C-alpha cells in the first residue's frame, strides 16, 4: 500500500507536466492576444510590451522560460493586472473559495446521503417522491436562479442573513451561509440520486437477504451491511466534485460578492491573460489529481476486494 | 379456515395451503399456489422441481423473505412450534429468523457480505440471538468453522469472503446458519453454484451436522440424485403446486405422477446411456401467469386424458403417506363428478 501511494504520487508529476504544456500552447493558439485593444497600439509601444513579457521570443524559448519558473513555484506576472503577479491573485482568492466549497460540499454530502438513503428505504412513498422532487429541482434550476431566490427570502423578506459580502472583508461569518447553500444545491441533488439508486441496488443484493435471514433489524442491516457497498459510487463522484467546488464558482461569487478564485477562470480567458489562465488551470488540476488519488485510496479502505500493489 | 392450531409438536413445521403470488404488470404470477406439507423433528425433506416451479419461493415464504412488492403471501398458514409465522409481528419474526429457522442460499459467492470480515458476520449472527460477549461469540464462531471443516479457523475467521473458495464460503454459510442451533435448516440449492467435486462434500456436511445437532432440513434441489442420498421424504413441485409427495424409496420405486416418472427417467445413468440418447421431458414448464384451471402438466404428459385439459386433478392418497395429484389415480366417483 505504501509503495502504491508513493508510486501514485510520483505519477502525478508527469500528468501535471502534460497538462501545463498543453494549456500553455492551447491558450496561445486562440486568436487575439493579451494586449489587443479596440484601438491599435503604435508599433513601437507594442514591440516594447512584447519585449517586456518575452512574447517576442520563439514559442519554444517562452515555453522553456515558463516551465523553469513554474518548477520554482513562480506562475509569472499577470499580463493584465499590473499590481501583483499570478501567485498573489491565486493564493489570495483560493482560500476563500476553499472555505466556501468545503462548507457547501459538506452540506450536500450530509443532506444528499441522508435524503437518498431515506428515499431508498421508503421507496415509492411520499418521502421518496419529496426528496427526488427536491433533487430534480437541484439539478435543473441553475445557480443564478437559486441564489436570488434565497437572497430574496432569507435576506430581504426574513432579514435573517446578509444579502452578500464576505467575512474577510469584515461582513461577518453569516455571509458564508447563503452562498454555501446555493452552491450545495447541485451536488446535493446528484448525491441524493446516486445514493438512492445505489442503495436500492445494494438492498436487492443476496447478502442483504442473508442479513435479513439472520434476523437482523432493518436499521442495522442498512447501516452495518448496506452502507459500505452503496457508498462506492458516491465516493467516486465526490472526488472531481470536490475539486470543482473548492476552486470556486463564478456565478455564486458574482451574486454574493465573494473574492474567490472562480472569477479568474472566466476573466483571464476573456483577457487572454496567458499566465493567469495557465495558473488557474494548474491549481485546478493539482487539486483534481490529488482528489482522484484520495478517491482511489478511500475505495480500497471501503472495499476489501480492492488491493493495490 | 380454522385459525386455532392444535397443540401437538410432532410436526416441527406445518405449511398449510400456502399461496404466494407476485403481482406484476403482466398479470398475477401464482408462484406458489396452495401447497401443504409438514416437517418432523430431525427429518430431511426434499423439494424438487424444475427452475421456476416455486420451490425457492416456498422457502422464502417460510422465512417471510419474499420481496414485497411485488410478492405477497395471499393465503395459508405456516405453523412453527404452535404459532403461525405468517401472523407474527416483525420483532417476533426476527427471533425466529437465523435463530430457530435458518437458511443456506444457492450462491455462496454473493450471499456473504463482501465488505465485512467473516468474524464480523458470524459474531453478529450469534449476538443477535444470544446475550453473550463478543469474545465468547468469536470463540463459538471459530468452533463452528472448525465443525464445518475450515482449516486454520482461528486465522481464517478474520479473512474477507473473497479470500475463500466457493466451497469454503458455503461451509461458512452453513456454519453461520447453524451457529444458533437452529431447529430447521432450509438449504436452497446449496450445491448448484459449486464444483461437482465439492457438491458431495457440502451435502455430506449438511447431513452430518443435521444428525449431530438434531436439525430438521428442507433441501431444495433440482437434482434427484441428491434427494435419493439425503432425504427421507420428497415433495415434487410443478408450476407452483405439489404434484407428488412420498417417502423417497417409494417415489423412486413407484413414481405415480407422469412428471415424477419423467424426472426420474431424465437422470443420466451410466449403465443405460450406451445407445447415446438421454431421456428428456418434451416441452417447457408452463407460464404461471393466469394459469387456466387445468392440470398444468397436461401439454407435456404422455398419459394425458380429456379431463386433464379442463380441471385440476384431486389429491389422491395412495397409502403409506404417498400422495399424488393426477387424474390417473382419481376414484371413479370423482371422475364422474367432474
Coordinates of C-alpha atoms in Angstrom, one line a residue, chain A residues 17-200:
Chain A
X17 CA 3.7 18.5 -16.8
X18 CA 1.5 17.3 -19.7
X19 CA -1.4 19.5 -18.5
X20 CA 0.8 22.6 -18.2
X21 CA 2.4 22.0 -21.6
X22 CA -1.0 21.5 -23.3
X23 CA -2.6 24.5 -21.7
X24 CA 0.5 26.7 -22.4
X25 CA 0.2 26.0 -26.1
X26 CA -3.6 25.9 -26.4
X27 CA -4.1 29.4 -25.0
X28 CA -1.7 30.8 -27.4
X29 CA -3.4 29.1 -30.3
X30 CA -6.6 31.1 -29.6
X31 CA -7.0 34.2 -31.7
X32 CA -6.2 37.5 -30.1
X33 CA -3.5 38.4 -27.6
X34 CA -3.4 39.9 -24.1
X35 CA -2.6 43.4 -25.4
X36 CA -5.0 43.6 -28.3
X37 CA -7.3 46.6 -27.8
X38 CA -10.0 48.3 -29.9
X39 CA -7.6 51.0 -30.9
X40 CA -4.4 49.6 -32.3
X41 CA -1.3 50.5 -30.3
X42 CA 1.6 52.1 -32.1
X43 CA 4.1 49.6 -33.4
X44 CA 6.8 50.7 -31.1
X45 CA 4.7 50.5 -28.0
X46 CA 3.5 47.1 -28.9
X47 CA 7.1 45.9 -29.5
X48 CA 8.2 47.3 -26.1
X49 CA 5.4 45.5 -24.3
X50 CA 6.1 42.2 -26.1
X51 CA 9.8 42.5 -25.2
X52 CA 8.9 43.1 -21.6
X53 CA 6.8 39.9 -21.4
X54 CA 9.2 38.0 -23.6
X55 CA 6.5 37.5 -26.2
X56 CA 8.9 38.4 -29.0
X57 CA 11.0 35.2 -28.4
X58 CA 10.3 32.0 -30.2
X59 CA 7.5 29.9 -28.6
X60 CA 9.8 27.2 -27.5
X61 CA 12.0 29.6 -25.6
X62 CA 9.0 31.1 -24.0
X63 CA 7.8 27.6 -23.0
X64 CA 11.2 26.8 -21.5
X65 CA 11.3 30.0 -19.6
X66 CA 7.8 29.5 -18.3
X67 CA 8.4 25.9 -17.2
X68 CA 11.6 26.9 -15.4
X69 CA 9.6 29.5 -13.4
X70 CA 6.7 27.1 -12.7
X71 CA 9.1 24.5 -11.4
X72 CA 10.4 27.0 -8.9
X73 CA 6.8 27.8 -7.9
X74 CA 6.5 31.1 -9.8
X75 CA 3.5 31.3 -12.0
X76 CA 4.8 34.5 -13.6
X77 CA 3.4 38.0 -13.9
X78 CA -0.2 38.6 -14.9
X79 CA -0.5 40.2 -18.4
X80 CA -3.4 42.2 -17.4
X81 CA -3.2 43.0 -13.7
X82 CA -0.2 45.1 -13.1
X83 CA -0.1 45.3 -9.3
X84 CA 0.7 41.8 -8.4
X85 CA 1.8 38.5 -10.0
X86 CA -0.3 35.4 -10.7
X87 CA 0.7 33.7 -7.4
X88 CA -0.7 36.6 -5.4
X89 CA -4.1 36.6 -7.1
X90 CA -4.5 32.9 -6.9
X91 CA -3.3 32.4 -3.3
X92 CA -5.3 35.3 -2.1
X93 CA -8.6 34.1 -3.6
X94 CA -8.2 30.3 -3.4
X95 CA -8.6 30.1 0.5
X96 CA -12.0 31.9 0.2
X97 CA -13.2 29.5 -2.5
X98 CA -11.9 26.6 -0.5
X99 CA -13.7 27.6 2.7
X100 CA -17.0 28.1 0.8
X101 CA -16.5 24.9 -1.2
X102 CA -15.8 22.7 1.8
X103 CA -18.9 24.0 3.7
X104 CA -21.0 23.7 0.6
X105 CA -19.9 20.1 -0.2
X106 CA -20.3 19.1 3.5
X107 CA -23.9 20.4 3.3
X108 CA -24.6 18.5 0.1
X109 CA -23.0 15.3 1.5
X110 CA -24.9 15.3 4.7
X111 CA -28.3 16.1 3.1
X112 CA -27.7 14.2 -0.1
X113 CA -26.7 10.9 1.5
X114 CA -29.4 11.1 4.2
X115 CA -32.2 12.0 1.8
X116 CA -31.0 9.5 -0.7
X117 CA -31.0 6.7 1.9
X118 CA -34.4 7.7 3.2
X119 CA -35.8 7.7 -0.3
X120 CA -34.3 4.2 -1.0
X121 CA -35.6 2.7 2.3
X122 CA -39.0 4.3 1.9
X123 CA -39.1 3.6 -1.8
X124 CA -42.4 4.7 -3.5
X125 CA -43.7 6.6 -0.5
X126 CA -44.1 10.4 -0.1
X127 CA -40.6 10.6 1.5
X128 CA -39.1 9.1 -1.7
X129 CA -41.1 11.4 -4.0
X130 CA -40.4 14.5 -2.0
X131 CA -36.6 14.0 -1.8
X132 CA -36.4 13.1 -5.5
X133 CA -38.5 16.1 -6.4
X134 CA -36.1 18.3 -4.5
X135 CA -33.2 16.6 -6.3
X136 CA -34.8 17.3 -9.7
X137 CA -35.1 21.0 -8.7
X138 CA -31.5 21.0 -7.6
X139 CA -30.3 19.5 -10.9
X140 CA -32.5 21.5 -13.2
X141 CA -32.6 25.0 -11.6
X142 CA -29.4 27.0 -12.4
X143 CA -27.4 28.7 -9.6
X144 CA -28.3 32.2 -10.9
X145 CA -31.9 31.4 -10.1
X146 CA -31.5 29.7 -6.8
X147 CA -29.2 32.4 -5.5
X148 CA -31.5 35.4 -5.9
X149 CA -34.5 33.4 -4.6
X150 CA -32.6 32.6 -1.4
X151 CA -31.4 36.2 -1.1
X152 CA -35.0 37.4 -1.5
X153 CA -36.4 35.1 1.0
X154 CA -33.7 34.9 3.7
X155 CA -32.1 38.3 3.4
X156 CA -34.8 40.7 2.2
X157 CA -38.0 39.2 3.5
X158 CA -37.0 37.4 6.7
X159 CA -33.9 39.6 7.3
X160 CA -32.0 36.7 8.9
X161 CA -28.9 36.8 6.8
X162 CA -26.9 39.4 4.8
X163 CA -27.6 39.5 1.1
X164 CA -23.9 39.4 0.2
X165 CA -20.4 40.2 1.3
X166 CA -17.6 38.1 2.7
X167 CA -16.2 37.7 6.2
X168 CA -12.6 38.5 5.2
X169 CA -13.9 41.9 4.1
X170 CA -15.5 42.4 7.6
X171 CA -19.0 41.4 6.7
X172 CA -19.5 38.8 9.4
X173 CA -19.4 35.0 9.2
X174 CA -23.1 34.8 8.3
X175 CA -22.2 35.8 4.8
X176 CA -21.0 32.2 4.2
X177 CA -24.4 30.6 4.7
X178 CA -26.4 31.7 1.6
X179 CA -23.7 31.1 -1.0
X180 CA -22.8 27.8 0.6
X181 CA -26.4 26.6 0.5
X182 CA -26.7 27.8 -3.1
X183 CA -23.5 26.1 -4.1
X184 CA -24.6 22.9 -2.3
X185 CA -27.8 22.5 -4.3
X186 CA -26.5 20.9 -7.4
X187 CA -24.2 18.4 -5.7
X188 CA -26.9 17.7 -3.1
X189 CA -29.2 16.7 -5.9
X190 CA -26.7 14.4 -7.6
X191 CA -25.6 12.8 -4.4
X192 CA -29.2 12.1 -3.3
X193 CA -30.0 10.4 -6.6
X194 CA -26.8 8.4 -6.6
X195 CA -27.3 7.3 -3.1
X196 CA -30.9 6.3 -3.7
X197 CA -30.1 4.2 -6.7
X198 CA -27.0 2.6 -5.3
X199 CA -28.8 1.9 -2.0
X200 CA -31.7 0.3 -3.8

